[in-house]
Amino acid sequence: MRGATITGTGRYVPERVLSNADLERMVDTSDEWIVERTGIRERRVAAPEQASSDLALIASQRALEMAGVAASDIDQIILATTTPDRILPSCACTLQQKLGATGAAAYDMFAACTGFVFGLGIARGLIIGGVADTVLVVGVEVLTRIVDFNDRNTAVLFGDAAGAAVLQPCADGEGLLAVDMHSDGELGEVLEVPAGISRNPASEATVKAREHYIRMQGKKLFPFAVRSMEDSTRKVIAQAGWTADQIDLCIPHQANLRIIDAVRERLGMPEDRMVVNIERYGNTSSASIPVALDEVVRAGRLKPGDRLGMCAFGGGATWGAAAVSWTRARVEPGISDETGGTVAIAGSAEPERLA
Ligand SMILES: CC(C)(COP(=O)(O)OP(=O)(O)OC[C@H]1O[C@@H](n2cnc3c(N)ncnc32)[C@H](O)[C@@H]1OP(=O)(O)O)[C@@H](O)C(=O)NCCC(=O)NCCS
């Protein structure tokens, strides 16, 4: 038996910052409301020429560099997204071509915000089962292209980013010890993009009705989010043979600071063990966990033997968690920690199409 572990991580966030003050000029909202109800202060917006594969490329190259792996060595690329460049071909195939990962099978995973955790679960199975030796798992979103900037319920929440992880074999009993994965299609309408594909193909009418944008029933999602992340985290902790107070670091999906705090309190974890970066990026769906993971790895916050938890919930509905006995040493000197800059844009920073 062999295990599967994370040998490299990478992230990329676009340069353009959309602050709460910018949003105040676009919809009926306030910085005070957004910070108090969500914890978000700003989020990133991809440049007009950037699509998901462009963000994914940089995050993936950084993860491969850290792992010391050539693109030609990748066996499989699992790309989790809700916003592929196009619906055909898959975003994973576009990424494969850009990376030059000619030996890799590449495919997209649609599991909304839980996509990265599901990707870890599949990659772990592929590696432990001997099907693959090197798997690249990517979470990437350009959500600002499917956010309705006329709808204050959703406009303030989402942002663009990419995160990636390289998974490879390790000794049995190390690395990814457990991954828990669930779905409940009964909750499908709580978070949806109503039109654009086979149920309701794009037409003048669907565009006029703004049905190609995200619609969300936030109040219904909130309690589900807290319950599902707590339950799933407890499951993987038990499967790993740990107790909640033994977790060194937990990376929750960054959807709402109040959701994160509620999960943390239910699990009885101190604040400094829960990773939070939502104030800078908002909800970046499948990218949120790998971006936060790369931040803590490059900051040296994980050392070999540390117990790491990750948990997520999202549209579908989907939810899941992972328990990792960290195996990788602190990032070697010389690996860039560049994220693409943090310069705020003065004045209106809304995307081009909103002008
Ligand atoms: C969306 C969310 C932040 C709303 O927070 P909330 O405390 O539940 O707020 P409510 O929906 O009860 O709305 C309270 C009031 O604020 C208003 N409001 C909603 N968005 C607002 C905004 N951006 N600015 C100002 N007011 C806003 C509502 O219209 C409502 O007004 P009303 O009382 O006059 O009807 C919260 O429910 C949430 O985070 N839910 C989970 C969503 C999620 O995680 N989605 C991603 C899944 S991966």
Coordinates of C-alpha atoms and ligand atoms in Angstrom, one line a residue:
M1 CA 0.0 0.0 0.0
R2 CA 1.1 3.5 -0.7
G3 CA -0.4 6.9 0.3
A4 CA -0.9 10.1 -1.6
T5 CA 0.4 13.5 -0.6
I6 CA 0.6 17.1 -1.7
T7 CA 4.1 17.8 -3.0
G8 CA 3.5 21.3 -4.4
T9 CA 1.1 24.2 -4.2
G10 CA 0.6 27.4 -6.2
R11 CA -1.8 30.2 -6.5
Y12 CA -2.6 33.2 -8.7
V13 CA -5.0 36.1 -8.1
P14 CA -5.6 38.8 -10.7
E15 CA -4.2 42.3 -10.0
R16 CA -7.4 44.2 -10.2
V17 CA -9.1 44.9 -6.8
L18 CA -12.8 45.5 -6.4
S19 CA -13.3 47.0 -3.0
N20 CA -16.5 47.4 -1.0
A21 CA -16.3 51.1 -1.8
D22 CA -16.3 50.3 -5.5
L23 CA -19.4 48.2 -5.0
E24 CA -21.2 51.0 -3.1
R25 CA -21.1 52.9 -6.4
M26 CA -22.7 50.0 -8.3
V27 CA -25.4 48.6 -6.1
D28 CA -27.4 49.6 -3.0
T29 CA -25.0 48.4 -0.3
S30 CA -22.4 49.6 2.2
D31 CA -18.9 48.7 3.3
E32 CA -20.4 48.3 6.8
W33 CA -23.1 45.8 5.8
I34 CA -20.7 43.7 3.7
V35 CA -18.0 43.6 6.4
E36 CA -20.4 42.9 9.2
R37 CA -22.5 40.2 7.3
T38 CA -19.7 38.5 5.4
G39 CA -16.2 39.6 6.5
I40 CA -15.3 40.6 2.9
R41 CA -13.4 43.8 2.3
E42 CA -12.2 43.3 -1.3
R43 CA -12.1 40.7 -4.1
R44 CA -10.1 40.3 -7.3
V45 CA -11.4 40.7 -10.8
A46 CA -9.7 39.1 -13.8
A47 CA -8.6 41.3 -16.7
P48 CA -10.8 41.3 -19.7
E49 CA -8.4 39.2 -21.7
Q50 CA -8.0 36.6 -18.8
A51 CA -10.1 33.5 -18.7
S52 CA -10.0 30.6 -16.2
S53 CA -7.3 28.7 -18.0
D54 CA -5.0 31.7 -17.9
L55 CA -5.3 32.0 -14.1
A56 CA -5.0 28.2 -13.7
L57 CA -1.8 28.2 -15.8
I58 CA 0.1 30.4 -13.5
A59 CA -1.1 28.7 -10.3
S60 CA -0.3 25.3 -11.8
Q61 CA 3.2 26.4 -13.0
R62 CA 3.9 27.6 -9.4
A63 CA 2.7 24.3 -7.9
L64 CA 4.8 22.2 -10.4
E65 CA 7.9 24.4 -9.6
M66 CA 7.5 23.7 -5.9
A67 CA 7.0 20.0 -6.5
G68 CA 10.0 19.9 -8.8
V69 CA 7.8 18.2 -11.4
A70 CA 7.9 18.8 -15.2
A71 CA 4.5 19.3 -16.9
S72 CA 5.4 16.3 -19.1
D73 CA 5.3 14.1 -16.0
I74 CA 1.7 14.8 -15.1
D75 CA -0.6 11.8 -15.5
Q76 CA -3.9 13.5 -14.8
I77 CA -5.3 17.0 -14.5
I78 CA -8.5 17.4 -12.5
L79 CA -9.7 21.0 -12.9
A80 CA -12.5 22.0 -10.6
T81 CA -14.5 25.0 -11.8
T82 CA -17.9 26.5 -12.3
T83 CA -16.5 29.0 -14.9
P84 CA -14.6 27.1 -17.6
D85 CA -13.3 29.2 -20.5
R86 CA -15.9 27.5 -22.7
I87 CA -18.3 24.5 -22.2
L88 CA -16.4 22.7 -24.9
P89 CA -13.5 21.9 -24.9
S90 CA -13.0 21.4 -21.2
C91 CA -11.0 24.0 -19.3
A92 CA -8.7 21.2 -18.2
C93 CA -7.8 20.4 -21.8
T94 CA -7.0 24.0 -22.5
L95 CA -4.8 24.1 -19.4
Q96 CA -3.1 20.9 -20.5
Q97 CA -2.2 22.4 -23.9
K98 CA -0.9 25.6 -22.3
L99 CA 1.2 23.7 -19.8
G100 CA 2.5 21.3 -22.4
A101 CA 1.3 18.4 -20.2
T102 CA 1.1 16.1 -23.2
G103 CA 0.9 12.9 -21.3
A104 CA -2.0 13.9 -19.1
A105 CA -5.6 12.9 -19.2
A106 CA -7.5 16.2 -18.4
Y107 CA -11.0 16.8 -17.4
D108 CA -13.2 19.3 -15.6
M109 CA -15.1 18.7 -12.4
F110 CA -18.3 20.5 -11.7
A111 CA -18.8 20.4 -7.9
A112 CA -19.0 24.2 -7.3
C113 CA -17.2 25.3 -4.2
T114 CA -16.4 21.7 -3.0
G115 CA -14.6 21.0 -6.3
F116 CA -11.1 21.1 -5.0
V117 CA -11.9 18.8 -2.1
F118 CA -13.6 16.3 -4.5
G119 CA -10.5 16.6 -6.7
L120 CA -8.3 15.7 -3.8
G121 CA -10.5 12.6 -3.1
I122 CA -10.3 11.4 -6.7
A123 CA -6.6 12.1 -7.0
R124 CA -5.9 10.2 -3.8
G125 CA -7.9 7.2 -5.1
L126 CA -6.0 7.3 -8.4
I127 CA -2.6 7.4 -6.7
I128 CA -3.4 4.8 -4.0
G129 CA -4.9 2.5 -6.6
G130 CA -1.8 2.8 -8.8
V131 CA -3.6 4.3 -11.7
A132 CA -1.6 7.6 -11.6
D133 CA 1.7 8.8 -10.1
T134 CA 1.4 12.5 -10.5
V135 CA -2.0 14.3 -10.5
L136 CA -2.5 18.1 -10.8
V137 CA -5.6 19.3 -9.0
V138 CA -6.7 22.8 -9.8
G139 CA -9.5 25.0 -8.4
V140 CA -10.1 28.1 -10.6
E141 CA -12.9 30.6 -11.1
V142 CA -13.6 33.8 -13.0
L143 CA -16.9 34.2 -11.1
T144 CA -17.2 37.9 -11.9
R145 CA -18.2 36.8 -15.4
I146 CA -21.4 35.1 -14.0
V147 CA -22.1 37.5 -11.2
D148 CA -25.0 39.9 -11.7
F149 CA -23.6 43.3 -10.7
N150 CA -27.2 44.6 -10.5
D151 CA -28.0 42.1 -7.7
R152 CA -26.7 43.1 -4.3
N153 CA -27.5 39.7 -2.9
T154 CA -24.6 38.1 -4.9
A155 CA -22.5 41.0 -6.3
V156 CA -20.7 41.6 -3.0
L157 CA -19.7 38.0 -2.4
F158 CA -17.7 36.5 -5.2
G159 CA -14.2 37.0 -6.7
D160 CA -11.7 35.5 -9.2
A161 CA -8.6 33.3 -8.3
A162 CA -6.8 30.0 -9.0
G163 CA -5.1 27.5 -6.8
A164 CA -3.4 24.3 -7.6
A165 CA -1.8 21.3 -5.9
V166 CA 0.5 18.5 -7.2
L167 CA -0.3 15.1 -5.6
Q168 CA 2.2 12.2 -5.7
P169 CA 2.7 8.9 -3.8
C170 CA 4.0 8.8 -0.2
A171 CA 4.4 6.2 2.5
D172 CA 1.2 4.6 3.7
G173 CA -0.2 6.4 6.7
E174 CA 1.0 9.8 5.6
G175 CA -0.4 12.6 3.4
L176 CA -4.1 12.5 2.6
L177 CA -5.4 10.2 5.2
A178 CA -9.1 10.7 4.5
V179 CA -11.4 12.5 2.1
D180 CA -15.2 12.7 2.7
M181 CA -17.5 13.6 -0.3
H182 CA -21.3 14.2 -0.4
S183 CA -24.0 15.7 -2.6
D184 CA -27.7 16.4 -2.3
G185 CA -29.4 17.4 -5.6
E186 CA -32.6 18.3 -3.7
L187 CA -30.9 21.6 -2.8
G188 CA -30.0 22.4 -6.4
E189 CA -32.1 25.5 -6.7
V190 CA -30.6 27.2 -3.7
L191 CA -27.6 28.2 -5.8
E192 CA -27.9 28.2 -9.6
V193 CA -27.3 29.7 -13.0
P194 CA -30.7 29.2 -14.5
A195 CA -29.9 29.4 -18.2
G196 CA -27.2 29.0 -20.9
I197 CA -26.9 25.2 -21.5
S198 CA -29.3 22.4 -22.2
R199 CA -32.3 23.1 -19.8
N200 CA -32.7 26.6 -20.9
P201 CA -30.3 27.4 -23.8
A202 CA -29.0 31.0 -24.2
S203 CA -31.5 33.2 -26.1
E204 CA -32.3 36.9 -26.3
A205 CA -35.0 36.2 -23.6
T206 CA -32.7 34.5 -21.2
V207 CA -30.1 37.2 -21.5
K208 CA -32.8 39.9 -21.0
A209 CA -34.0 38.1 -17.9
R210 CA -30.4 37.9 -16.6
E211 CA -30.7 34.1 -16.3
H212 CA -27.1 33.5 -17.2
Y213 CA -26.0 34.9 -13.8
I214 CA -25.8 33.3 -10.4
R215 CA -29.0 33.2 -8.3
M216 CA -28.7 32.4 -4.7
Q217 CA -31.0 31.9 -1.7
G218 CA -28.3 32.9 0.9
K219 CA -30.5 32.4 4.0
K220 CA -31.2 28.8 3.1
L221 CA -27.6 28.1 2.4
F222 CA -26.2 29.4 5.7
P223 CA -27.3 26.8 8.1
F224 CA -26.6 24.0 5.6
A225 CA -23.1 25.3 5.2
V226 CA -22.4 25.3 8.9
R227 CA -23.9 21.9 9.5
S228 CA -22.3 20.2 6.5
M229 CA -18.8 21.5 7.0
E230 CA -18.9 20.6 10.7
D231 CA -20.2 17.0 10.0
S232 CA -17.8 16.3 7.2
T233 CA -14.8 17.6 9.2
R234 CA -15.8 15.4 12.1
K235 CA -15.9 12.4 9.8
V236 CA -12.4 12.8 8.4
I237 CA -11.0 13.6 11.8
A238 CA -12.4 10.4 13.1
Q239 CA -11.2 8.4 10.0
A240 CA -7.7 9.8 10.5
G241 CA -7.8 8.7 14.1
W242 CA -7.6 12.3 15.5
T243 CA -9.7 14.4 17.8
A244 CA -10.7 18.0 16.8
D245 CA -8.4 19.6 19.3
Q246 CA -5.4 17.8 17.7
I247 CA -5.9 19.7 14.4
D248 CA -3.0 22.1 13.8
L249 CA -4.6 24.0 11.0
C250 CA -8.0 24.0 9.3
I251 CA -8.7 25.5 5.9
P252 CA -12.5 26.0 5.4
H253 CA -14.1 27.2 2.2
Q254 CA -14.2 31.0 2.4
A255 CA -17.9 31.9 1.8
N256 CA -18.7 34.0 4.8
L257 CA -16.7 34.8 7.9
R258 CA -19.8 34.1 10.1
I259 CA -20.1 30.6 8.6
I260 CA -16.4 30.0 9.3
D261 CA -16.7 31.3 12.9
A262 CA -19.7 29.1 13.5
V263 CA -17.9 25.9 12.2
R264 CA -14.9 26.8 14.3
E265 CA -16.9 27.3 17.4
R266 CA -18.8 24.0 16.9
L267 CA -15.6 22.1 16.4
G268 CA -14.1 23.9 19.5
M269 CA -11.1 25.2 17.7
P270 CA -9.1 28.3 18.7
E271 CA -9.2 31.2 16.2
D272 CA -5.5 31.0 15.2
R273 CA -6.0 27.4 13.9
M274 CA -8.7 28.4 11.4
V275 CA -7.3 29.9 8.2
V276 CA -9.2 33.0 7.0
N277 CA -8.4 35.2 4.0
I278 CA -11.9 36.0 2.9
E279 CA -11.4 39.7 3.7
R280 CA -9.0 39.9 0.7
Y281 CA -10.6 37.6 -1.9
G282 CA -14.3 37.1 -1.1
N283 CA -15.7 33.7 -2.1
T284 CA -13.6 32.3 -5.0
S285 CA -15.5 29.0 -5.0
S286 CA -13.3 26.0 -6.0
A287 CA -10.2 28.2 -5.7
S288 CA -10.7 29.3 -2.1
I289 CA -9.1 26.3 -0.4
P290 CA -6.1 25.9 -2.7
V291 CA -5.3 29.6 -2.6
A292 CA -5.4 29.6 1.2
L293 CA -3.4 26.4 1.3
D294 CA -0.7 27.9 -0.8
E295 CA -0.6 31.0 1.4
V296 CA 0.0 28.9 4.5
V297 CA 2.5 26.6 2.8
R298 CA 4.6 29.5 1.5
A299 CA 4.3 31.3 4.9
G300 CA 5.9 28.3 6.5
R301 CA 2.8 27.6 8.7
L302 CA 2.8 23.9 8.0
K303 CA 5.6 21.5 9.1
P304 CA 5.9 17.8 8.5
G305 CA 3.6 15.8 10.8
D306 CA 1.1 18.7 11.2
R307 CA -2.5 17.7 11.1
L308 CA -4.3 19.7 8.4
G309 CA -8.1 19.8 7.9
M310 CA -9.9 21.2 4.9
C311 CA -13.7 21.5 4.5
A312 CA -16.1 22.9 1.9
F313 CA -19.7 23.2 0.8
G314 CA -21.2 24.6 -2.3
G315 CA -23.9 24.5 -5.0
G316 CA -25.4 21.2 -6.1
A317 CA -25.5 20.9 -3.1
T318 CA -22.0 19.4 -2.5
W319 CA -19.9 19.2 0.6
G320 CA -16.8 17.4 1.9
A321 CA -13.6 17.5 3.9
A322 CA -10.1 16.2 3.9
A323 CA -7.6 15.2 6.6
V324 CA -3.9 15.5 5.8
S325 CA -0.9 14.5 7.8
W326 CA 1.4 17.1 6.2
T327 CA 4.6 15.6 4.7
R328 CA 6.1 18.4 2.8
A329 CA 8.9 20.6 4.3
R330 CA 8.7 24.4 4.3
V331 CA 9.0 25.9 0.8
E332 CA 12.6 26.1 -0.4
P333 CA 14.2 29.5 -0.7
G334 CA 14.0 30.9 -4.2
I335 CA 10.4 30.0 -4.9
S336 CA 8.4 33.1 -5.7
D337 CA 5.7 34.2 -3.4
E338 CA 4.4 36.6 -6.0
T339 CA 0.6 36.7 -6.3
G340 CA 0.3 39.3 -9.0
G341 CA 0.3 42.4 -6.9
T342 CA -2.2 44.0 -4.5
V343 CA -2.5 47.5 -5.9
A344 CA -6.0 48.9 -5.4
I345 CA -7.4 50.7 -8.4
A346 CA -8.7 54.2 -7.6
G347 CA -12.2 55.0 -8.6
S348 CA -14.6 52.6 -10.2
A349 CA -13.1 49.2 -10.7
E350 CA -16.1 47.4 -12.2
P351 CA -15.5 45.0 -15.1
E352 CA -15.6 46.4 -18.6
R353 CA -19.0 44.9 -19.4
L354 CA -20.6 46.9 -16.6
A355 CA -19.5 50.3 -18.0
Ligands
LIG1 C1 -25.9 36.1 1.7 C2 -25.7 36.4 3.2 C3 -24.4 37.2 3.4 C4 -26.8 37.4 3.6 O1 -26.6 37.6 5.0 P1 -27.9 37.6 5.9 O2 -27.5 38.0 7.3 O3 -28.5 36.2 5.8 O4 -28.8 38.7 5.3 P2 -30.3 38.5 4.8 O5 -30.4 37.7 3.6 O6 -31.2 38.1 6.0 O7 -30.7 40.0 4.4 C5 -30.8 41.0 5.4 C6 -31.2 42.3 4.7 O8 -30.0 42.8 4.1 C7 -30.3 43.0 2.7 N1 -29.2 42.8 1.9 C8 -28.8 41.7 1.2 N2 -27.7 41.9 0.5 C9 -27.3 43.2 0.8 C10 -26.2 43.9 0.5 N3 -25.2 43.5 -0.3 N4 -26.1 45.2 1.0 C11 -27.0 45.7 1.8 N5 -28.1 45.0 2.2 C12 -28.2 43.7 1.7 C13 -31.5 42.1 2.4 O9 -32.2 42.6 1.3 C14 -32.3 42.1 3.7 O10 -33.1 43.2 3.7 P3 -34.6 43.1 4.2 O11 -34.4 42.7 5.6 O12 -35.1 44.5 4.0 O13 -35.2 42.1 3.3 C15 -25.7 35.2 4.0 O14 -27.0 34.7 4.1 C16 -24.8 34.1 3.5 O15 -23.6 34.3 3.5 N6 -25.3 32.9 3.1 C17 -24.6 31.9 2.6 C18 -24.3 32.2 1.1 C19 -23.1 31.4 0.6 O16 -22.3 30.9 1.3 N7 -23.1 31.3 -0.7 C20 -22.0 30.7 -1.4 C21 -22.2 29.2 -1.4 S1 -20.7 28.5 -1.8

